[in-house]
């Protein structure tokens, strides 16, 4: 952010040196204020409710606190108590880091809006402002990616939480020590304190009565008209939220078309799969079966590129002559891109060794490798949350050049995860 602003300042100074000095001097001051807040000891876990609430980390910290204080459950073993203490401190530090990241995100958002308002009149800086907007957006998305990790709980940990929640003492501990309890001042008294803490807040009935009084002069249809407008606005806002589910502030709304895969790590972009293909025979019995494995890299939400390998398994010549043998291997490259809905265009280039072999040395004979240029269409369907199926129909444009000649039509069934 500082590098981008220094670049903007140099460009603006050539046009308006006074404006450059005023705008970017305040930036240095605000950045210094941010640094001091991040280094301040007041930005502790106890102050977390000033920022975003992380329910899972709150529950985790209180669960560790309950176990640490429950000597009747774990005994007085110093080793266990020490490990629990270190775990609690680690959770607190993580919570603090996440809150600092939120402060940085808020600073970038505010600074981005200030620069847009102050520099929008200088048309020569439009591209630089657009670059800052993109970096700010992807920074916010990266933080959301980190926070999403905490929603994926391990089964053993979830089971431990399930057992803890059955202990009455644990429920009472959570009611007295969670962040929500401190927010509503529930440190003692439970639901009675909740009712007391909500005293003075307007109920829905009171708000309805106030609106009726204000709109009384507008006739009986005035309230109905406002209600309809509010419902229409709410419906439109919900539609917008569907397009950007991870945004927590209107200031984070991008003014460009974001790339969804931008904030994904290399491993998160990888997709592994396998497929099988049978060589057509003059009889009903297939003569060979190609068993392939592949790894794809998603360069876009709609497209991927990858490499794979296949093993050609000989099945014999008929039902009365079933014989397993090594019939060859293959090396594959492919590109897959969404066409429409669940249909994808699929193409690639392959090298195939279609000759039976007994040892790996035979594969070094380059003249026995044939080439295939494939293009076709694939249909993908969802099996469960982690597994997807696909049906691929391809045509080999180099089938006539292969020796021995092979069928140009390839039909494959596969899975990816």
Short mmCIF file of C-alpha atoms in Angstrom, two decimals:
data_model
loop_
_atom_site.label_atom_id
_atom_site.label_comp_id
_atom_site.label_asym_id
_atom_site.label_seq_id
_atom_site.Cartn_x
_atom_site.Cartn_y
_atom_site.Cartn_z
CA UNK A 1 0.00 0.00 0.00
CA UNK A 2 2.84 2.38 0.83
CA UNK A 3 4.61 1.59 -2.44
CA UNK A 4 1.45 2.24 -4.42
CA UNK A 5 0.84 5.52 -2.60
CA UNK A 6 4.42 6.69 -3.18
CA UNK A 7 3.95 6.02 -6.89
CA UNK A 8 0.68 7.98 -6.86
CA UNK A 9 2.33 10.84 -4.99
CA UNK A 10 5.11 11.16 -7.59
CA UNK A 11 2.62 11.22 -10.44
CA UNK A 12 0.32 13.70 -8.70
CA UNK A 13 3.24 15.98 -7.79
CA UNK A 14 3.89 16.53 -11.49
CA UNK A 15 0.35 17.85 -11.89
CA UNK A 16 -0.51 19.37 -8.49
CA UNK A 17 2.33 19.43 -5.96
CA UNK A 18 0.24 21.07 -3.19
CA UNK A 19 -2.47 18.40 -3.42
CA UNK A 20 0.18 15.67 -3.41
CA UNK A 21 1.69 17.04 -0.22
CA UNK A 22 -1.64 17.44 1.60
CA UNK A 23 -3.13 14.08 0.63
CA UNK A 24 -0.14 11.84 1.23
CA UNK A 25 1.20 13.57 4.36
CA UNK A 26 -2.02 12.61 6.14
CA UNK A 27 -1.50 9.07 4.86
CA UNK A 28 1.83 8.79 6.68
CA UNK A 29 0.18 10.02 9.90
CA UNK A 30 -2.72 7.55 9.64
CA UNK A 31 -0.35 4.69 8.86
CA UNK A 32 1.72 5.56 11.94
CA UNK A 33 -1.47 5.55 14.02
CA UNK A 34 -2.35 2.11 12.68
CA UNK A 35 1.10 0.74 13.56
CA UNK A 36 0.84 2.04 17.11
CA UNK A 37 -2.60 0.42 17.53
CA UNK A 38 -1.31 -2.92 16.30
CA UNK A 39 1.67 -2.82 18.65
CA UNK A 40 -0.42 -1.60 21.58
CA UNK A 41 -1.11 -4.05 24.37
CA UNK A 42 -4.76 -2.94 24.38
CA UNK A 43 -5.37 -4.96 21.18
CA UNK A 44 -5.71 -8.11 23.22
CA UNK A 45 -8.11 -10.99 22.94
CA UNK A 46 -10.33 -9.43 25.61
CA UNK A 47 -10.98 -6.54 23.22
CA UNK A 48 -12.01 -8.86 20.40
CA UNK A 49 -15.66 -7.82 20.49
CA UNK A 50 -14.61 -4.41 19.17
CA UNK A 51 -13.89 -6.21 15.88
CA UNK A 52 -15.31 -9.35 14.35
CA UNK A 53 -16.60 -12.22 16.48
CA UNK A 54 -15.00 -15.61 15.84
CA UNK A 55 -17.47 -18.02 17.39
CA UNK A 56 -15.36 -21.15 16.92
CA UNK A 57 -12.24 -19.66 18.53
CA UNK A 58 -14.36 -18.28 21.38
CA UNK A 59 -15.80 -21.75 22.06
CA UNK A 60 -12.38 -23.36 21.74
CA UNK A 61 -10.77 -20.98 24.21
CA UNK A 62 -13.55 -21.40 26.76
CA UNK A 63 -13.44 -25.19 26.38
CA UNK A 64 -9.71 -25.18 27.10
CA UNK A 65 -10.34 -22.90 30.07
CA UNK A 66 -12.98 -25.24 31.41
CA UNK A 67 -10.69 -28.27 31.09
CA UNK A 68 -7.82 -26.38 32.73
CA UNK A 69 -9.98 -25.44 35.72
CA UNK A 70 -11.72 -28.83 36.00
CA UNK A 71 -9.25 -30.63 38.24
CA UNK A 72 -11.87 -33.25 39.11
CA UNK A 73 -11.98 -34.30 35.42
CA UNK A 74 -8.28 -34.22 34.53
CA UNK A 75 -6.68 -34.42 37.93
CA UNK A 76 -3.84 -32.21 39.12
CA UNK A 77 -1.21 -33.48 36.68
CA UNK A 78 1.11 -30.58 35.98
CA UNK A 79 1.95 -31.87 32.51
CA UNK A 80 -1.67 -31.78 31.35
CA UNK A 81 -2.34 -28.42 33.02
CA UNK A 82 0.78 -26.97 31.40
CA UNK A 83 -0.20 -28.14 27.91
CA UNK A 84 -3.70 -26.72 28.34
CA UNK A 85 -2.23 -23.41 29.45
CA UNK A 86 0.01 -23.26 26.35
CA UNK A 87 -2.95 -24.17 24.12
CA UNK A 88 -5.04 -21.37 25.62
CA UNK A 89 -2.24 -18.87 25.05
CA UNK A 90 -1.87 -20.02 21.42
CA UNK A 91 -5.59 -19.53 20.80
CA UNK A 92 -5.41 -16.04 22.34
CA UNK A 93 -2.46 -15.11 20.14
CA UNK A 94 -4.25 -16.39 17.04
CA UNK A 95 -7.37 -14.41 17.96
CA UNK A 96 -5.22 -11.31 18.41
CA UNK A 97 -3.55 -11.81 15.01
CA UNK A 98 -6.91 -12.18 13.31
CA UNK A 99 -8.14 -9.00 14.96
CA UNK A 100 -5.02 -7.17 13.79
CA UNK A 101 -5.66 -8.43 10.26
CA UNK A 102 -9.20 -7.01 10.52
CA UNK A 103 -7.79 -3.64 11.60
CA UNK A 104 -5.42 -3.64 8.62
CA UNK A 105 -8.31 -4.53 6.32
CA UNK A 106 -10.43 -1.70 7.73
CA UNK A 107 -7.55 0.75 7.31
CA UNK A 108 -7.03 -0.28 3.68
CA UNK A 109 -10.76 0.03 3.01
CA UNK A 110 -10.95 3.53 4.48
CA UNK A 111 -7.76 4.65 2.77
CA UNK A 112 -8.96 3.28 -0.56
CA UNK A 113 -12.20 5.28 -0.27
CA UNK A 114 -10.30 8.45 0.68
CA UNK A 115 -7.96 8.16 -2.30
CA UNK A 116 -10.86 7.52 -4.64
CA UNK A 117 -12.68 10.62 -3.40
CA UNK A 118 -9.61 12.86 -3.47
CA UNK A 119 -8.01 11.67 -6.72
CA UNK A 120 -11.02 10.84 -8.91
CA UNK A 121 -10.67 14.22 -10.68
CA UNK A 122 -7.20 13.30 -11.93
CA UNK A 123 -7.89 11.04 -14.91
CA UNK A 124 -4.23 10.12 -15.31
CA UNK A 125 -4.32 8.22 -11.99
CA UNK A 126 -7.30 6.00 -12.81
CA UNK A 127 -5.23 2.88 -13.52
CA UNK A 128 -3.21 3.30 -10.33
CA UNK A 129 -6.40 3.61 -8.25
CA UNK A 130 -7.80 0.52 -9.97
CA UNK A 131 -4.66 -1.43 -9.02
CA UNK A 132 -5.04 -0.42 -5.37
CA UNK A 133 -8.70 -1.47 -5.45
CA UNK A 134 -7.76 -4.90 -6.77
CA UNK A 135 -5.01 -5.46 -4.20
CA UNK A 136 -7.33 -4.34 -1.37
CA UNK A 137 -10.07 -6.69 -2.53
CA UNK A 138 -7.76 -9.71 -2.82
CA UNK A 139 -6.22 -8.94 0.58
CA UNK A 140 -9.70 -9.04 2.15
CA UNK A 141 -10.49 -12.29 0.33
CA UNK A 142 -7.24 -13.84 1.55
CA UNK A 143 -8.18 -13.08 5.15
CA UNK A 144 -11.56 -14.72 4.55
CA UNK A 145 -9.73 -17.79 3.23
CA UNK A 146 -7.73 -18.02 6.46
CA UNK A 147 -10.85 -17.65 8.61
CA UNK A 148 -12.65 -20.33 6.60
CA UNK A 149 -10.05 -22.84 7.82
CA UNK A 150 -11.52 -22.68 11.33
CA UNK A 151 -14.91 -23.85 10.06
CA UNK A 152 -13.46 -27.21 9.04
CA UNK A 153 -13.37 -29.00 12.36
CA UNK A 154 -11.75 -32.38 12.79
CA UNK A 155 -14.03 -35.28 13.70
CA UNK A 156 -12.19 -36.09 16.92
CA UNK A 157 -12.31 -32.48 18.03
CA UNK A 158 -16.02 -32.23 17.18
CA UNK A 159 -16.69 -35.40 19.20
CA UNK A 160 -14.81 -33.97 22.19
CA UNK A 161 -16.94 -30.80 21.96
CA UNK A 162 -20.09 -32.94 21.78
CA UNK A 163 -19.15 -34.78 24.97
CA UNK A 164 -18.21 -31.57 26.78
CA UNK A 165 -21.55 -29.96 25.96
CA UNK A 166 -23.31 -32.74 27.86
CA UNK A 167 -21.56 -31.73 31.10
CA UNK A 168 -23.72 -29.24 33.07
CA UNK A 169 -20.65 -27.62 34.62
CA UNK A 170 -19.28 -26.93 31.12
CA UNK A 171 -22.52 -25.24 30.00
CA UNK A 172 -22.46 -23.04 33.09
CA UNK A 173 -18.79 -22.16 32.47
CA UNK A 174 -19.54 -21.13 28.86
CA UNK A 175 -22.51 -19.01 29.98
CA UNK A 176 -20.27 -17.12 32.37
CA UNK A 177 -17.09 -16.73 30.30
CA UNK A 178 -17.87 -16.55 26.57
CA UNK A 179 -17.57 -13.33 24.59
CA UNK A 180 -21.33 -13.22 24.07
CA UNK A 181 -21.84 -13.56 27.81
CA UNK A 182 -19.57 -10.54 28.41
CA UNK A 183 -21.37 -8.62 25.68
CA UNK A 184 -24.74 -9.04 27.42
CA UNK A 185 -23.27 -8.94 30.94
CA UNK A 186 -24.19 -12.55 31.71
CA UNK A 187 -21.28 -13.29 34.05
CA UNK A 188 -23.80 -14.35 36.65
CA UNK A 189 -27.52 -15.03 36.62
CA UNK A 190 -27.85 -16.55 33.15
CA UNK A 191 -31.13 -15.76 31.41
CA UNK A 192 -32.25 -13.41 34.19
CA UNK A 193 -29.27 -11.16 33.46
CA UNK A 194 -30.08 -11.37 29.76
CA UNK A 195 -33.52 -9.95 30.38
CA UNK A 196 -32.06 -7.21 32.56
CA UNK A 197 -29.35 -6.37 30.01
CA UNK A 198 -31.98 -5.89 27.31
CA UNK A 199 -33.98 -3.42 29.39
CA UNK A 200 -34.34 -0.11 27.64
CA UNK A 201 -33.97 -1.56 24.14
CA UNK A 202 -36.95 -1.02 21.85
CA UNK A 203 -39.02 -4.10 21.03
CA UNK A 204 -40.49 -4.73 17.60
CA UNK A 205 -43.96 -3.84 18.86
CA UNK A 206 -42.67 -0.49 20.14
CA UNK A 207 -41.01 0.24 16.79
CA UNK A 208 -44.24 -0.64 14.95
CA UNK A 209 -46.21 1.66 17.24
CA UNK A 210 -43.73 4.50 16.65
CA UNK A 211 -43.95 4.06 12.87
CA UNK A 212 -47.76 4.07 13.07
CA UNK A 213 -47.69 7.36 14.94
CA UNK A 214 -45.28 8.96 12.48
CA UNK A 215 -47.15 7.71 9.42
CA UNK A 216 -50.63 8.35 10.77
CA UNK A 217 -51.02 11.55 8.79
CA UNK A 218 -50.13 9.76 5.57
CA UNK A 219 -53.28 7.66 5.52
CA UNK A 220 -53.83 3.90 5.97
CA UNK A 221 -51.78 2.99 2.90
CA UNK A 222 -48.64 4.89 3.90
CA UNK A 223 -47.24 2.14 6.11
CA UNK A 224 -48.09 -0.56 3.58
CA UNK A 225 -46.25 1.35 0.83
CA UNK A 226 -43.12 1.75 2.98
CA UNK A 227 -43.25 -1.93 3.94
CA UNK A 228 -43.39 -2.94 0.29
CA UNK A 229 -40.45 -0.69 -0.55
CA UNK A 230 -38.42 -2.12 2.34
CA UNK A 231 -39.16 -5.68 1.21
CA UNK A 232 -38.14 -4.85 -2.37
CA UNK A 233 -34.90 -3.24 -1.15
CA UNK A 234 -34.16 -6.20 1.12
CA UNK A 235 -34.78 -8.66 -1.72
CA UNK A 236 -32.47 -6.73 -4.05
CA UNK A 237 -29.76 -6.55 -1.38
CA UNK A 238 -29.98 -10.31 -0.77
CA UNK A 239 -29.48 -10.94 -4.49
CA UNK A 240 -26.34 -8.79 -4.43
CA UNK A 241 -25.04 -10.64 -1.37
CA UNK A 242 -25.31 -13.96 -3.22
CA UNK A 243 -22.76 -12.74 -5.74
CA UNK A 244 -20.30 -11.72 -3.00
CA UNK A 245 -20.96 -14.02 0.00
CA UNK A 246 -17.64 -13.29 1.73
CA UNK A 247 -18.03 -9.50 1.91
CA UNK A 248 -18.65 -8.07 5.37
CA UNK A 249 -18.78 -4.40 4.42
CA UNK A 250 -20.24 -2.45 1.49
CA UNK A 251 -16.88 -0.72 1.14
CA UNK A 252 -15.36 -4.06 0.10
CA UNK A 253 -17.61 -4.32 -2.97
CA UNK A 254 -15.23 -4.55 -5.97
CA UNK A 255 -15.58 -2.17 -8.89
CA UNK A 256 -14.06 -4.78 -11.23
CA UNK A 257 -14.68 -8.44 -12.06
CA UNK A 258 -12.65 -10.36 -9.45
CA UNK A 259 -10.87 -13.64 -10.13
CA UNK A 260 -12.18 -16.20 -7.64
CA UNK A 261 -9.01 -18.32 -7.77
CA UNK A 262 -6.71 -15.36 -7.05
CA UNK A 263 -6.54 -15.99 -3.29
CA UNK A 264 -6.36 -19.79 -3.52
CA UNK A 265 -3.03 -21.42 -2.76
CA UNK A 266 -1.32 -23.79 -5.21
CA UNK A 267 -2.49 -26.88 -3.31
CA UNK A 268 -6.05 -25.56 -3.11
CA UNK A 269 -6.10 -25.23 -6.89
CA UNK A 270 -5.04 -28.82 -7.51
CA UNK A 271 -7.68 -31.39 -8.44
CA UNK A 272 -6.87 -35.09 -8.73
CA UNK A 273 -8.78 -37.62 -10.76
CA UNK A 274 -8.86 -41.00 -12.42
CA UNK A 275 -10.65 -42.44 -15.44
CA UNK A 276 -11.00 -45.65 -17.40
CA UNK A 277 -11.32 -46.30 -21.15
CA UNK A 278 -11.90 -49.59 -22.95
CA UNK A 279 -10.63 -50.29 -26.46
CA UNK A 280 -13.43 -51.32 -28.78
CA UNK A 281 -13.16 -54.83 -30.28
CA UNK A 282 -14.93 -56.63 -33.10
CA UNK A 283 -16.46 -58.81 -30.38
CA UNK A 284 -18.47 -57.76 -27.34
CA UNK A 285 -15.48 -58.43 -25.09
CA UNK A 286 -13.04 -55.45 -24.77
CA UNK A 287 -9.42 -56.28 -25.59
CA UNK A 288 -7.71 -53.60 -23.48
CA UNK A 289 -8.57 -51.16 -20.75
CA UNK A 290 -6.77 -47.85 -20.15
CA UNK A 291 -6.63 -46.94 -16.45
CA UNK A 292 -5.51 -43.34 -16.07
CA UNK A 293 -4.62 -40.96 -13.28
CA UNK A 294 -4.26 -37.19 -13.55
CA UNK A 295 -3.59 -33.96 -11.67
CA UNK A 296 -5.26 -30.73 -12.81
CA UNK A 297 -4.42 -27.13 -11.92
CA UNK A 298 -7.38 -24.72 -11.88
CA UNK A 299 -6.20 -21.50 -13.53
CA UNK A 300 -9.76 -20.17 -13.43
CA UNK A 301 -13.01 -21.17 -11.75
CA UNK A 302 -14.20 -22.49 -15.13
CA UNK A 303 -10.99 -23.98 -16.49
CA UNK A 304 -8.09 -26.25 -15.62
CA UNK A 305 -4.96 -27.65 -17.23
CA UNK A 306 -3.17 -30.81 -16.23
CA UNK A 307 -0.99 -33.87 -16.80
CA UNK A 308 -1.69 -37.56 -16.46
CA UNK A 309 -0.56 -41.09 -17.18
CA UNK A 310 -2.33 -44.29 -18.20
CA UNK A 311 -1.65 -47.98 -17.96
CA UNK A 312 -2.97 -50.24 -20.73
CA UNK A 313 -4.21 -53.49 -19.26
CA UNK A 314 -4.71 -56.43 -21.64
CA UNK A 315 -7.87 -58.44 -20.98
CA UNK A 316 -7.52 -61.21 -23.54
CA UNK A 317 -9.40 -61.96 -26.76
CA UNK A 318 -12.76 -63.18 -25.51
CA UNK A 319 -14.77 -64.71 -22.68
CA UNK A 320 -13.11 -68.06 -23.35
CA UNK A 321 -9.64 -66.50 -23.37
CA UNK A 322 -9.36 -63.99 -20.51
CA UNK A 323 -5.69 -63.19 -19.97
CA UNK A 324 -4.21 -60.25 -18.05
CA UNK A 325 -1.16 -58.71 -19.75
CA UNK A 326 0.86 -55.50 -20.10
CA UNK A 327 -0.30 -53.83 -23.31
CA UNK A 328 1.35 -50.43 -22.98
CA UNK A 329 1.37 -47.08 -21.20
CA UNK A 330 0.42 -43.52 -22.05
CA UNK A 331 1.37 -39.95 -21.14
CA UNK A 332 -1.35 -37.30 -21.24
CA UNK A 333 -1.79 -33.53 -21.20
CA UNK A 334 -5.18 -31.84 -21.29
CA UNK A 335 -7.15 -28.62 -20.98
CA UNK A 336 -10.70 -28.50 -19.64
CA UNK A 337 -12.92 -25.39 -19.86
CA UNK A 338 -16.57 -24.83 -19.02
CA UNK A 339 -18.84 -24.56 -22.04
CA UNK A 340 -22.27 -24.20 -20.45
CA UNK A 341 -23.82 -25.55 -17.27
CA UNK A 342 -22.21 -28.93 -16.53
CA UNK A 343 -20.77 -29.38 -20.02
CA UNK A 344 -17.06 -28.72 -20.68
CA UNK A 345 -14.90 -28.64 -23.79
CA UNK A 346 -11.98 -31.03 -23.35
CA UNK A 347 -8.83 -31.40 -25.43
CA UNK A 348 -5.26 -32.54 -25.14
CA UNK A 349 -2.18 -34.17 -26.58
CA UNK A 350 -1.08 -37.69 -25.69
CA UNK A 351 1.79 -40.13 -26.31
CA UNK A 352 0.86 -43.83 -26.25
CA UNK A 353 2.99 -46.97 -26.21
CA UNK A 354 0.58 -49.51 -27.71
CA UNK A 355 2.93 -52.49 -27.77
CA UNK A 356 3.05 -55.28 -25.15
CA UNK A 357 6.15 -55.04 -22.95
CA UNK A 358 7.81 -57.20 -20.34
CA UNK A 359 10.23 -54.70 -18.78
CA UNK A 360 10.62 -50.92 -18.53
CA UNK A 361 13.65 -50.84 -20.86
CA UNK A 362 11.43 -51.53 -23.85
CA UNK A 363 9.68 -48.18 -23.27
CA UNK A 364 12.86 -46.29 -24.22
CA UNK A 365 12.30 -47.07 -27.92
CA UNK A 366 10.88 -43.71 -29.07
CA UNK A 367 9.78 -45.03 -32.48
CA UNK A 368 7.15 -47.23 -30.84
CA UNK A 369 5.36 -44.28 -29.24
CA UNK A 370 2.35 -42.92 -31.17
CA UNK A 371 0.77 -39.49 -30.88
CA UNK A 372 -2.87 -38.50 -30.32
CA UNK A 373 -4.50 -35.08 -30.70
CA UNK A 374 -7.84 -35.20 -28.89
CA UNK A 375 -10.79 -32.83 -28.78
CA UNK A 376 -14.26 -33.42 -27.44
CA UNK A 377 -16.83 -32.69 -24.76
CA UNK A 378 -17.27 -33.78 -21.16
CA UNK A 379 -20.20 -33.90 -18.77
CA UNK A 380 -19.55 -33.44 -15.05
CA UNK A 381 -21.89 -34.34 -12.21
CA UNK A 382 -21.72 -34.18 -8.42
CA UNK A 383 -21.62 -37.40 -6.42
CA UNK A 384 -21.06 -35.89 -2.96
CA UNK A 385 -19.34 -32.87 -1.40
CA UNK A 386 -15.85 -34.15 -2.24
CA UNK A 387 -16.32 -36.48 -5.21
CA UNK A 388 -17.39 -35.58 -8.76
CA UNK A 389 -17.99 -37.84 -11.73
CA UNK A 390 -17.36 -37.12 -15.40
CA UNK A 391 -18.16 -38.61 -18.79
CA UNK A 392 -15.80 -37.71 -21.65
CA UNK A 393 -16.26 -38.25 -25.39
CA UNK A 394 -13.18 -37.45 -27.52
CA UNK A 395 -12.07 -37.70 -31.13
CA UNK A 396 -8.45 -38.49 -32.07
CA UNK A 397 -7.43 -36.47 -35.16
CA UNK A 398 -4.17 -38.46 -35.51
CA UNK A 399 -5.69 -41.94 -35.29
CA UNK A 400 -5.02 -42.67 -38.99
CA UNK A 401 -1.28 -42.13 -38.49
CA UNK A 402 -0.95 -44.67 -35.69
CA UNK A 403 0.53 -48.13 -36.18
CA UNK A 404 -1.32 -50.28 -35.40
CA UNK A 405 -4.33 -48.14 -36.28
CA UNK A 406 -6.65 -47.43 -33.35
CA UNK A 407 -10.25 -46.34 -33.02
CA UNK A 408 -10.46 -42.50 -33.32
CA UNK A 409 -13.41 -42.27 -30.90
CA UNK A 410 -12.48 -42.36 -27.20
CA UNK A 411 -15.08 -42.79 -24.46
CA UNK A 412 -13.93 -42.35 -20.85
CA UNK A 413 -15.59 -42.55 -17.45
CA UNK A 414 -13.90 -40.98 -14.45
CA UNK A 415 -13.94 -39.34 -11.04
CA UNK A 416 -12.20 -36.31 -9.59
CA UNK A 417 -11.73 -34.99 -6.06
#
